[in-house]
mmCIF file of C-alpha atoms in Angstrom:
data_model
loop_
_atom_site.group_PDB
_atom_site.id
_atom_site.type_symbol
_atom_site.label_atom_id
_atom_site.label_comp_id
_atom_site.label_asym_id
_atom_site.label_seq_id
_atom_site.Cartn_x
_atom_site.Cartn_y
_atom_site.Cartn_z
ATOM 1 C CA MET B 1 12.761 149.554 72.560
ATOM 2 C CA THR B 2 14.947 147.163 74.517
ATOM 3 C CA ALA B 3 15.582 147.938 78.155
ATOM 4 C CA PHE B 4 18.829 149.777 78.774
ATOM 5 C CA SER B 5 21.572 148.765 81.117
ATOM 6 C CA LEU B 6 24.795 150.539 81.954
ATOM 7 C CA ASP B 7 28.039 148.961 80.915
ATOM 8 C CA PRO B 8 30.148 148.242 84.049
ATOM 9 C CA ALA B 9 32.669 150.812 82.881
ATOM 10 C CA GLN B 10 30.068 153.605 82.808
ATOM 11 C CA PRO B 11 29.408 153.856 86.586
ATOM 12 C CA ALA B 12 33.171 153.846 87.095
ATOM 13 C CA TRP B 13 33.542 156.670 84.579
ATOM 14 C CA ARG B 14 30.752 158.552 86.321
ATOM 15 C CA ALA B 15 32.629 158.292 89.630
ATOM 16 C CA GLU B 16 35.840 159.394 87.927
ATOM 17 C CA LEU B 17 34.108 162.474 86.543
ATOM 18 C CA ARG B 18 32.772 163.374 89.996
ATOM 19 C CA THR B 19 36.311 163.307 91.370
ATOM 20 C CA LEU B 20 37.601 165.292 88.413
ATOM 21 C CA ALA B 21 34.919 167.928 88.899
ATOM 22 C CA GLU B 22 35.671 168.227 92.592
ATOM 23 C CA GLN B 23 39.451 168.410 92.271
ATOM 24 C CA ARG B 24 40.047 170.162 88.931
ATOM 25 C CA LEU B 25 36.913 172.087 88.040
ATOM 26 C CA ARG B 26 35.396 173.332 91.290
ATOM 27 C CA PRO B 27 38.497 175.405 92.207
ATOM 28 C CA LEU B 28 38.227 177.212 88.863
ATOM 29 C CA ALA B 29 34.483 177.682 89.325
ATOM 30 C CA GLU B 30 35.039 179.263 92.721
ATOM 31 C CA LYS B 31 37.399 181.802 91.178
ATOM 32 C CA GLY B 32 34.868 182.843 88.555
ATOM 33 C CA GLU B 33 32.957 186.113 88.613
ATOM 34 C CA PRO B 34 29.207 185.585 89.200
ATOM 35 C CA GLY B 35 27.153 186.290 86.105
ATOM 36 C CA ARG B 36 30.148 186.162 83.744
ATOM 37 C CA VAL B 37 31.413 183.489 81.387
ATOM 38 C CA ASN B 38 34.198 181.659 83.208
ATOM 39 C CA ARG B 39 36.561 181.184 80.282
ATOM 40 C CA ALA B 40 39.214 179.496 82.411
ATOM 41 C CA LEU B 41 36.661 176.861 83.398
ATOM 42 C CA VAL B 42 35.510 176.402 79.801
ATOM 43 C CA THR B 43 39.106 176.049 78.651
ATOM 44 C CA GLN B 44 39.774 173.412 81.315
ATOM 45 C CA LEU B 45 36.726 171.450 80.132
ATOM 46 C CA GLY B 46 38.283 171.524 76.681
ATOM 47 C CA GLN B 47 41.698 170.455 77.907
ATOM 48 C CA LEU B 48 40.169 167.520 79.769
ATOM 49 C CA GLY B 49 38.537 166.364 76.531
ATOM 50 C CA LEU B 50 34.994 166.747 77.850
ATOM 51 C CA LEU B 51 33.883 169.312 75.274
ATOM 52 C CA ASP B 52 35.045 167.110 72.417
ATOM 53 C CA ARG B 53 32.846 164.339 73.788
ATOM 54 C CA LEU B 54 29.804 166.552 73.278
ATOM 55 C CA PHE B 55 30.120 165.762 69.574
ATOM 56 C CA THR B 56 31.301 162.158 69.744
ATOM 57 C CA SER B 57 29.022 160.806 72.470
ATOM 58 C CA GLY B 58 25.472 159.591 72.399
ATOM 59 C CA ALA B 59 22.685 160.959 74.549
ATOM 60 C CA LEU B 60 23.297 158.477 77.361
ATOM 61 C CA GLU B 61 26.950 159.431 77.684
ATOM 62 C CA LEU B 62 25.948 163.103 77.641
ATOM 63 C CA CYS B 63 23.597 162.374 80.551
ATOM 64 C CA LEU B 64 26.328 160.591 82.479
ATOM 65 C CA MET B 65 28.642 163.564 81.989
ATOM 66 C CA ARG B 66 26.069 166.144 83.075
ATOM 67 C CA GLU B 67 24.905 164.127 86.087
ATOM 68 C CA SER B 68 28.472 163.560 87.277
ATOM 69 C CA LEU B 69 29.593 167.153 86.886
ATOM 70 C CA ALA B 70 26.403 168.476 88.495
ATOM 71 C CA TYR B 71 27.011 166.367 91.578
ATOM 72 C CA ALA B 72 30.330 168.075 92.352
ATOM 73 C CA CYS B 73 30.342 171.359 90.406
ATOM 74 C CA THR B 74 27.169 172.767 88.911
ATOM 75 C CA GLU B 75 29.087 175.607 87.253
ATOM 76 C CA ALA B 76 31.190 173.135 85.271
ATOM 77 C CA GLU B 77 28.087 171.188 84.287
ATOM 78 C CA THR B 78 26.376 174.332 83.051
ATOM 79 C CA ALA B 79 29.440 175.519 81.120
ATOM 80 C CA LEU B 80 29.664 172.155 79.367
ATOM 81 C CA ALA B 81 25.947 172.031 78.585
ATOM 82 C CA LEU B 82 25.873 175.550 77.153
ATOM 83 C CA GLN B 83 28.759 174.766 74.807
ATOM 84 C CA GLY B 84 26.825 171.767 73.559
ATOM 85 C CA LEU B 85 23.483 173.531 73.272
ATOM 86 C CA GLY B 86 24.905 176.465 71.316
ATOM 87 C CA ALA B 87 27.160 174.431 69.043
ATOM 88 C CA HIS B 88 25.084 171.290 68.407
ATOM 89 C CA PRO B 89 23.083 172.999 65.625
ATOM 90 C CA VAL B 90 26.378 173.829 63.895
ATOM 91 C CA HIS B 91 27.582 170.247 64.315
ATOM 92 C CA ALA B 92 24.308 168.721 63.117
ATOM 93 C CA TYR B 93 23.084 171.236 60.517
ATOM 94 C CA GLY B 94 26.027 173.460 59.655
ATOM 95 C CA THR B 95 27.966 173.573 56.409
ATOM 96 C CA PRO B 96 31.497 172.143 56.217
ATOM 97 C CA ALA B 97 32.822 175.720 56.268
ATOM 98 C CA GLN B 98 30.810 176.613 59.387
ATOM 99 C CA ARG B 99 31.918 173.486 61.206
ATOM 100 C CA ALA B 100 35.564 174.032 60.286
ATOM 101 C CA ARG B 101 35.426 177.666 61.392
ATOM 102 C CA TRP B 102 33.704 177.299 64.764
ATOM 103 C CA LEU B 103 33.744 173.769 66.175
ATOM 104 C CA PRO B 104 37.489 173.362 66.804
ATOM 105 C CA GLY B 105 37.385 176.330 69.172
ATOM 106 C CA VAL B 106 34.274 175.005 70.912
ATOM 107 C CA ARG B 107 35.972 171.657 71.441
ATOM 108 C CA ALA B 108 39.112 173.325 72.776
ATOM 109 C CA GLY B 109 37.161 175.627 75.095
ATOM 110 C CA THR B 110 38.533 178.762 73.441
ATOM 111 C CA THR B 111 35.300 179.646 71.624
ATOM 112 C CA VAL B 112 32.082 180.192 73.580
ATOM 113 C CA SER B 113 28.751 179.385 71.930
ATOM 114 C CA ALA B 114 25.141 180.263 72.745
ATOM 115 C CA PHE B 115 21.641 179.102 71.789
ATOM 116 C CA ALA B 116 19.411 182.125 71.116
ATOM 117 C CA LEU B 117 15.784 181.020 70.894
ATOM 118 C CA THR B 118 13.843 182.703 73.712
ATOM 119 C CA GLU B 119 12.291 186.153 73.387
ATOM 120 C CA PRO B 120 10.512 188.430 75.887
ATOM 121 C CA ASP B 121 7.105 187.442 74.451
ATOM 122 C CA ALA B 122 8.009 184.006 73.100
ATOM 123 C CA GLY B 123 9.446 181.842 75.842
ATOM 124 C CA SER B 124 7.430 178.667 76.295
ATOM 125 C CA ASP B 125 5.658 179.321 72.972
ATOM 126 C CA ALA B 126 8.831 179.150 70.903
ATOM 127 C CA ALA B 127 6.915 178.946 67.614
ATOM 128 C CA ALA B 128 5.587 182.458 68.277
ATOM 129 C CA LEU B 129 9.000 184.134 68.103
ATOM 130 C CA SER B 130 9.057 187.485 66.330
ATOM 131 C CA LEU B 131 12.715 188.375 65.708
ATOM 132 C CA ALA B 132 12.312 189.511 62.115
ATOM 133 C CA ALA B 133 14.542 188.334 59.280
ATOM 134 C CA GLU B 134 13.676 190.795 56.545
ATOM 135 C CA PRO B 135 14.922 190.139 52.989
ATOM 136 C CA ASP B 136 18.036 192.094 52.035
ATOM 137 C CA GLY B 137 18.978 191.474 48.435
ATOM 138 C CA PRO B 138 18.757 188.133 46.601
ATOM 139 C CA SER B 139 20.516 186.036 49.246
ATOM 140 C CA GLY B 140 20.477 187.953 52.509
ATOM 141 C CA TRP B 141 18.376 189.123 55.442
ATOM 142 C CA ARG B 142 18.488 191.770 58.162
ATOM 143 C CA LEU B 143 17.674 190.619 61.709
ATOM 144 C CA THR B 144 15.724 193.083 63.831
ATOM 145 C CA GLY B 145 14.329 192.462 67.296
ATOM 146 C CA GLU B 146 15.353 191.086 70.678
ATOM 147 C CA LYS B 147 16.290 187.834 72.365
ATOM 148 C CA CYS B 148 16.096 187.471 76.146
ATOM 149 C CA TRP B 149 17.354 185.092 78.849
ATOM 150 C CA ILE B 150 20.063 183.804 76.556
ATOM 151 C CA SER B 151 22.749 181.832 78.381
ATOM 152 C CA ASN B 152 26.321 183.047 77.729
ATOM 153 C CA ALA B 153 24.966 186.338 76.321
ATOM 154 C CA PRO B 154 26.351 188.870 75.754
ATOM 155 C CA GLU B 155 29.807 187.270 76.049
ATOM 156 C CA ALA B 156 29.575 184.382 73.595
ATOM 157 C CA ASP B 157 31.699 184.338 70.446
ATOM 158 C CA PHE B 158 28.818 183.200 68.248
ATOM 159 C CA TYR B 159 25.088 182.589 68.545
ATOM 160 C CA THR B 160 22.705 180.076 67.023
ATOM 161 C CA VAL B 161 19.834 182.477 66.356
ATOM 162 C CA PHE B 162 16.258 181.615 65.401
ATOM 163 C CA ALA B 163 14.412 184.280 63.427
ATOM 164 C CA ARG B 164 11.134 184.624 61.549
ATOM 165 C CA THR B 165 11.554 184.568 57.794
ATOM 166 C CA ALA B 166 7.882 183.934 56.969
ATOM 167 C CA PRO B 167 5.465 186.138 58.957
ATOM 168 C CA GLY B 168 2.296 184.416 60.115
ATOM 169 C CA ALA B 169 3.581 180.917 59.340
ATOM 170 C CA GLY B 170 4.136 179.769 62.923
ATOM 171 C CA ALA B 171 6.769 177.070 63.316
ATOM 172 C CA ARG B 172 7.035 176.694 59.530
ATOM 173 C CA GLY B 173 8.392 180.211 59.068
ATOM 174 C CA VAL B 174 11.423 180.066 61.399
ATOM 175 C CA THR B 175 15.018 179.980 60.164
ATOM 176 C CA ALA B 176 18.215 179.229 62.089
ATOM 177 C CA PHE B 177 21.299 181.382 61.545
ATOM 178 C CA LEU B 178 24.873 181.271 62.835
ATOM 179 C CA VAL B 179 25.625 184.848 63.908
ATOM 180 C CA PRO B 180 29.141 185.817 65.028
ATOM 181 C CA ALA B 181 29.179 188.092 68.064
ATOM 182 C CA ASP B 182 31.080 190.814 66.206
ATOM 183 C CA ARG B 183 28.434 191.169 63.475
ATOM 184 C CA SER B 184 27.427 194.818 63.053
ATOM 185 C CA GLY B 185 24.203 195.822 64.795
ATOM 186 C CA LEU B 186 24.373 193.088 67.452
ATOM 187 C CA THR B 187 24.590 194.227 71.076
ATOM 188 C CA GLY B 188 23.759 192.687 74.429
ATOM 189 C CA THR B 189 23.189 193.341 78.105
ATOM 190 C CA PRO B 190 23.807 190.980 81.054
ATOM 191 C CA LEU B 191 20.977 190.101 83.441
ATOM 192 C CA ASP B 192 21.214 189.597 87.210
ATOM 193 C CA MET B 193 19.448 186.308 87.948
ATOM 194 C CA LEU B 194 18.626 184.253 91.054
ATOM 195 C CA SER B 195 21.452 181.861 90.252
ATOM 196 C CA PRO B 196 24.354 183.924 88.921
ATOM 197 C CA HIS B 197 24.979 182.279 85.569
ATOM 198 C CA PRO B 198 26.093 184.214 82.486
ATOM 199 C CA ILE B 199 22.787 185.171 80.925
ATOM 200 C CA GLY B 200 21.562 188.252 79.124
ATOM 201 C CA THR B 201 19.597 189.922 76.368
ATOM 202 C CA LEU B 202 20.554 190.438 72.737
ATOM 203 C CA ALA B 203 19.428 193.359 70.574
ATOM 204 C CA PHE B 204 19.465 193.023 66.781
ATOM 205 C CA ASP B 205 19.504 196.302 64.877
ATOM 206 C CA ALA B 206 19.332 195.287 61.214
ATOM 207 C CA VAL B 207 22.063 192.659 61.721
ATOM 208 C CA PRO B 208 23.121 191.367 58.279
ATOM 209 C CA VAL B 209 23.082 187.619 57.551
ATOM 210 C CA THR B 210 23.388 185.700 54.293
ATOM 211 C CA GLU B 211 22.866 182.185 52.970
ATOM 212 C CA ALA B 212 26.377 181.406 54.230
ATOM 213 C CA ASP B 213 25.032 181.893 57.777
ATOM 214 C CA LEU B 214 22.094 179.496 57.400
ATOM 215 C CA LEU B 215 21.924 176.452 59.659
ATOM 216 C CA GLY B 216 19.881 173.992 57.660
ATOM 217 C CA GLU B 217 17.231 175.267 55.281
ATOM 218 C CA ALA B 218 15.376 178.565 55.244
ATOM 219 C CA ASP B 219 11.970 178.354 56.972
ATOM 220 C CA ARG B 220 12.985 174.989 58.512
ATOM 221 C CA GLY B 221 14.752 176.298 61.580
ATOM 222 C CA PHE B 222 12.162 175.048 64.044
ATOM 223 C CA ARG B 223 13.298 171.537 63.189
ATOM 224 C CA VAL B 224 16.848 172.611 64.120
ATOM 225 C CA ALA B 225 15.628 173.925 67.468
ATOM 226 C CA MET B 226 13.501 170.893 68.319
ATOM 227 C CA GLY B 227 16.168 168.438 67.183
ATOM 228 C CA THR B 228 18.620 170.110 69.537
ATOM 229 C CA LEU B 229 16.170 170.209 72.425
ATOM 230 C CA ASN B 230 15.179 166.548 72.001
ATOM 231 C CA LEU B 231 18.832 165.644 72.532
ATOM 232 C CA PHE B 232 19.430 167.990 75.441
ATOM 233 C CA ARG B 233 16.149 167.644 77.357
ATOM 234 C CA PRO B 234 17.005 164.246 78.890
ATOM 235 C CA SER B 235 20.396 165.618 79.872
ATOM 236 C CA VAL B 236 18.722 168.573 81.621
ATOM 237 C CA GLY B 237 17.090 165.810 83.631
ATOM 238 C CA ALA B 238 20.547 164.347 84.265
ATOM 239 C CA PHE B 239 21.704 167.732 85.578
ATOM 240 C CA ALA B 240 18.734 167.674 87.946
ATOM 241 C CA VAL B 241 19.474 164.108 89.054
ATOM 242 C CA GLY B 242 23.059 165.081 89.875
ATOM 243 C CA MET B 243 21.853 167.911 92.090
ATOM 244 C CA ALA B 244 19.238 165.696 93.731
ATOM 245 C CA GLN B 245 21.848 163.053 94.494
ATOM 246 C CA ALA B 246 24.187 165.641 96.010
ATOM 247 C CA ALA B 247 21.365 166.912 98.225
ATOM 248 C CA LEU B 248 20.387 163.362 99.212
ATOM 249 C CA ASP B 249 23.944 162.373 100.134
ATOM 250 C CA ALA B 250 24.374 165.542 102.203
ATOM 251 C CA THR B 251 21.117 164.723 104.000
ATOM 252 C CA LEU B 252 22.139 161.152 104.729
ATOM 253 C CA ALA B 253 25.381 162.350 106.300
ATOM 254 C CA HIS B 254 23.650 165.081 108.293
ATOM 255 C CA THR B 255 20.772 163.006 109.661
ATOM 256 C CA ALA B 256 23.082 160.092 110.534
ATOM 257 C CA GLY B 257 25.342 162.303 112.627
ATOM 258 C CA ARG B 258 22.985 164.925 114.059
ATOM 259 C CA ASP B 259 21.870 164.489 117.681
ATOM 260 C CA ALA B 260 18.278 165.477 118.337
ATOM 261 C CA PHE B 261 15.504 164.527 120.780
ATOM 262 C CA GLY B 262 17.681 162.063 122.667
ATOM 263 C CA GLY B 263 18.986 160.215 119.623
ATOM 264 C CA ARG B 264 20.014 160.721 116.027
ATOM 265 C CA LEU B 265 17.817 162.436 113.467
ATOM 266 C CA LYS B 266 17.809 159.298 111.331
ATOM 267 C CA ASP B 267 16.096 157.395 114.151
ATOM 268 C CA LEU B 268 13.009 159.586 113.884
ATOM 269 C CA GLN B 269 10.517 157.825 111.635
ATOM 270 C CA ALA B 270 9.370 161.074 110.066
ATOM 271 C CA VAL B 271 12.947 161.821 109.050
ATOM 272 C CA SER B 272 13.877 158.341 107.830
ATOM 273 C CA HIS B 273 10.704 158.072 105.765
ATOM 274 C CA GLN B 274 11.388 161.480 104.224
ATOM 275 C CA VAL B 275 14.913 160.401 103.272
ATOM 276 C CA ALA B 276 13.549 157.165 101.801
ATOM 277 C CA GLU B 277 11.118 159.165 99.672
ATOM 278 C CA MET B 278 13.939 161.423 98.474
ATOM 279 C CA ALA B 279 16.000 158.391 97.451
ATOM 280 C CA LEU B 280 13.037 156.709 95.767
ATOM 281 C CA ARG B 281 12.212 159.730 93.624
ATOM 282 C CA THR B 282 15.841 160.391 92.719
ATOM 283 C CA GLU B 283 16.385 156.843 91.501
ATOM 284 C CA ALA B 284 13.120 156.835 89.554
ATOM 285 C CA ALA B 285 14.123 160.068 87.835
ATOM 286 C CA ARG B 286 17.582 158.687 87.044
ATOM 287 C CA LEU B 287 16.100 155.585 85.425
ATOM 288 C CA MET B 288 13.716 157.637 83.299
ATOM 289 C CA VAL B 289 16.535 159.921 82.173
ATOM 290 C CA TYR B 290 18.700 156.964 81.167
ATOM 291 C CA SER B 291 15.741 155.350 79.406
ATOM 292 C CA ALA B 292 14.982 158.496 77.385
ATOM 293 C CA ALA B 293 18.647 158.892 76.441
ATOM 294 C CA THR B 294 18.833 155.262 75.340
ATOM 295 C CA ALA B 295 15.705 155.775 73.228
ATOM 296 C CA TYR B 296 17.392 158.739 71.530
ATOM 297 C CA ASP B 297 20.550 156.731 70.848
ATOM 298 C CA GLU B 298 18.514 153.863 69.372
ATOM 299 C CA GLY B 299 16.475 156.170 67.133
ATOM 300 C CA ALA B 300 13.187 155.220 68.791
ATOM 301 C CA PRO B 301 10.067 156.860 67.332
ATOM 302 C CA ASP B 302 8.804 158.182 70.671
ATOM 303 C CA VAL B 303 11.838 160.311 71.596
ATOM 304 C CA PRO B 304 9.894 163.598 71.992
ATOM 305 C CA LYS B 305 7.572 161.977 74.544
ATOM 306 C CA ARG B 306 10.356 160.230 76.431
ATOM 307 C CA ALA B 307 12.576 163.319 76.448
ATOM 308 C CA ALA B 308 9.709 165.425 77.801
ATOM 309 C CA MET B 309 8.903 162.843 80.476
ATOM 310 C CA ALA B 310 12.520 162.630 81.587
ATOM 311 C CA LYS B 311 12.995 166.378 81.760
ATOM 312 C CA LEU B 312 9.700 166.878 83.592
ATOM 313 C CA LEU B 313 10.110 164.122 86.182
ATOM 314 C CA ALA B 314 13.769 164.820 86.930
ATOM 315 C CA THR B 315 13.520 168.585 87.331
ATOM 316 C CA GLU B 316 10.393 168.389 89.479
ATOM 317 C CA THR B 317 12.041 165.643 91.542
ATOM 318 C CA ALA B 318 15.201 167.672 92.087
ATOM 319 C CA GLN B 319 13.140 170.612 93.314
ATOM 320 C CA TYR B 320 11.385 168.328 95.815
ATOM 321 C CA VAL B 321 14.585 166.634 97.006
ATOM 322 C CA VAL B 322 16.575 169.831 97.459
ATOM 323 C CA ASP B 323 13.695 171.503 99.290
ATOM 324 C CA ALA B 324 13.315 168.488 101.595
ATOM 325 C CA ALA B 325 17.064 168.466 102.219
ATOM 326 C CA VAL B 326 16.969 172.116 103.252
ATOM 327 C CA GLN B 327 14.120 171.370 105.649
ATOM 328 C CA LEU B 328 15.976 168.491 107.286
ATOM 329 C CA HIS B 329 19.171 170.518 107.645
ATOM 330 C CA GLY B 330 17.397 173.500 109.155
ATOM 331 C CA ALA B 331 18.697 177.058 109.178
ATOM 332 C CA ARG B 332 22.311 176.077 108.476
ATOM 333 C CA ALA B 333 21.272 175.145 104.935
ATOM 334 C CA LEU B 334 20.216 178.744 104.307
ATOM 335 C CA CYS B 335 23.624 180.202 105.142
ATOM 336 C CA ARG B 336 25.399 181.697 102.159
ATOM 337 C CA GLY B 337 27.997 179.250 100.884
ATOM 338 C CA HIS B 338 26.302 176.089 102.148
ATOM 339 C CA LEU B 339 25.935 173.364 99.526
ATOM 340 C CA LEU B 340 22.164 173.335 99.888
ATOM 341 C CA GLU B 341 21.894 177.126 99.700
ATOM 342 C CA HIS B 342 23.739 176.843 96.393
ATOM 343 C CA LEU B 343 21.573 173.977 95.126
ATOM 344 C CA TYR B 344 18.386 175.714 96.248
ATOM 345 C CA ARG B 345 19.144 178.579 93.879
ATOM 346 C CA GLU B 346 20.418 176.313 91.091
ATOM 347 C CA VAL B 347 17.536 173.872 91.070
ATOM 348 C CA ARG B 348 14.731 176.303 90.221
ATOM 349 C CA ALA B 349 15.626 177.341 86.672
ATOM 350 C CA PRO B 350 15.667 173.873 85.008
ATOM 351 C CA ARG B 351 11.904 173.633 85.546
ATOM 352 C CA ILE B 352 11.592 176.595 83.183
ATOM 353 C CA TYR B 353 14.325 176.561 80.555
ATOM 354 C CA GLU B 354 14.353 174.313 77.477
ATOM 355 C CA GLY B 355 10.610 174.004 77.871
ATOM 356 C CA ALA B 356 8.828 174.662 81.157
ATOM 357 C CA SER B 357 7.192 171.793 83.034
ATOM 358 C CA GLU B 358 3.808 172.826 81.655
ATOM 359 C CA VAL B 359 5.190 172.637 78.110
ATOM 360 C CA GLN B 360 6.546 169.146 78.775
ATOM 361 C CA ARG B 361 3.117 168.004 79.960
ATOM 362 C CA GLY B 362 1.640 169.419 76.758
ATOM 363 C CA ILE B 363 4.171 167.521 74.633
ATOM 364 C CA ILE B 364 3.503 164.289 76.499
ATOM 365 C CA ALA B 365 -0.269 164.620 76.089
ATOM 366 C CA LYS B 366 0.050 165.489 72.392
ATOM 367 C CA GLU B 367 2.244 162.457 71.746
ATOM 368 C CA LEU B 368 -0.123 160.178 73.668
ATOM 369 C CA TYR B 369 -3.235 161.348 71.839
ATOM 370 C CA ALA B 370 -1.473 161.029 68.475
ATOM 371 C CA THR B 371 -1.666 157.259 68.940
ATOM 372 C CA VAL B 372 -5.430 157.280 69.534
ATOM 373 C CA GLU B 373 -7.686 156.843 66.539
ATOM 374 C CA ALA B 374 -10.589 159.243 66.372
ATOM 375 C CA PRO B 375 -13.988 157.542 66.740
#
């Protein structure tokens, strides 16, 4: 794979998006109700043309969007990412009828999508999911079971749902379905989480689905899930890089202007070296994210490994940088409403969702050993 480099227009676009997020999106985010889908914010993302770019951009541009929005408005970044995560399977694997029915609304921000993979007993081990798709006639199924920690649930307009059509077959027996929210037997409950995003559980009580609801082929849904995650995992890293950069910039401003011990905080070697380490790790994570996204766009064979590396390094880095920033700011950073108080709550979840850090290490090791010939 050739080394990537950003076109000169891309950093400028990234700066433009930061300003847009601060001036147009953050005010709408601040008016939103914690734990609820902010439809006004989603609609504004559509009106600005950002949701449409989810389906016309490559992985690198997706990373630039998520990093830029995360820097100035994490709520806008998350709203954009969830639209992409829930609707990408429809875009990539859906029928012409499914795409025509659902994607225009997703692009416009008037239709909210969701990606329903995780279950109470099948989080990191996604292949072990147990939501049952039991045969119902010659071309239908009934979905029975539960999904948990589903972003945008229970308020989404449709869900990309992964269910087991072949018991005991592991990843080979999973099928992806497009399930409208108003389908009979489907209910949901919101959850109150550390960071107040819209997230909840879904209960399936013999929910009817047919071949017209299939996304891809029956029993091949795990490929749909992993194809989606391989695209979005580097951009989760970009989300983390955006937060890390925001925390770093806040720390630079604070330590340069804060009087302490007869001088400025930045003049203390312990502080300046800490800030240097924060900057070093943030830039390293950014470069790995961009590299993984470029690999995806070029169709490189090692995308799963690179995507896992990018997601792992960037999310762990963001946790470190935000925590260090809180320490250097002191108690003020823990006050409700402070940027770092907000980032401290936001930064924890990305190390878990779309494959926890431990899962990413497992993927990396598996991909590495696949290249080693057995003695």
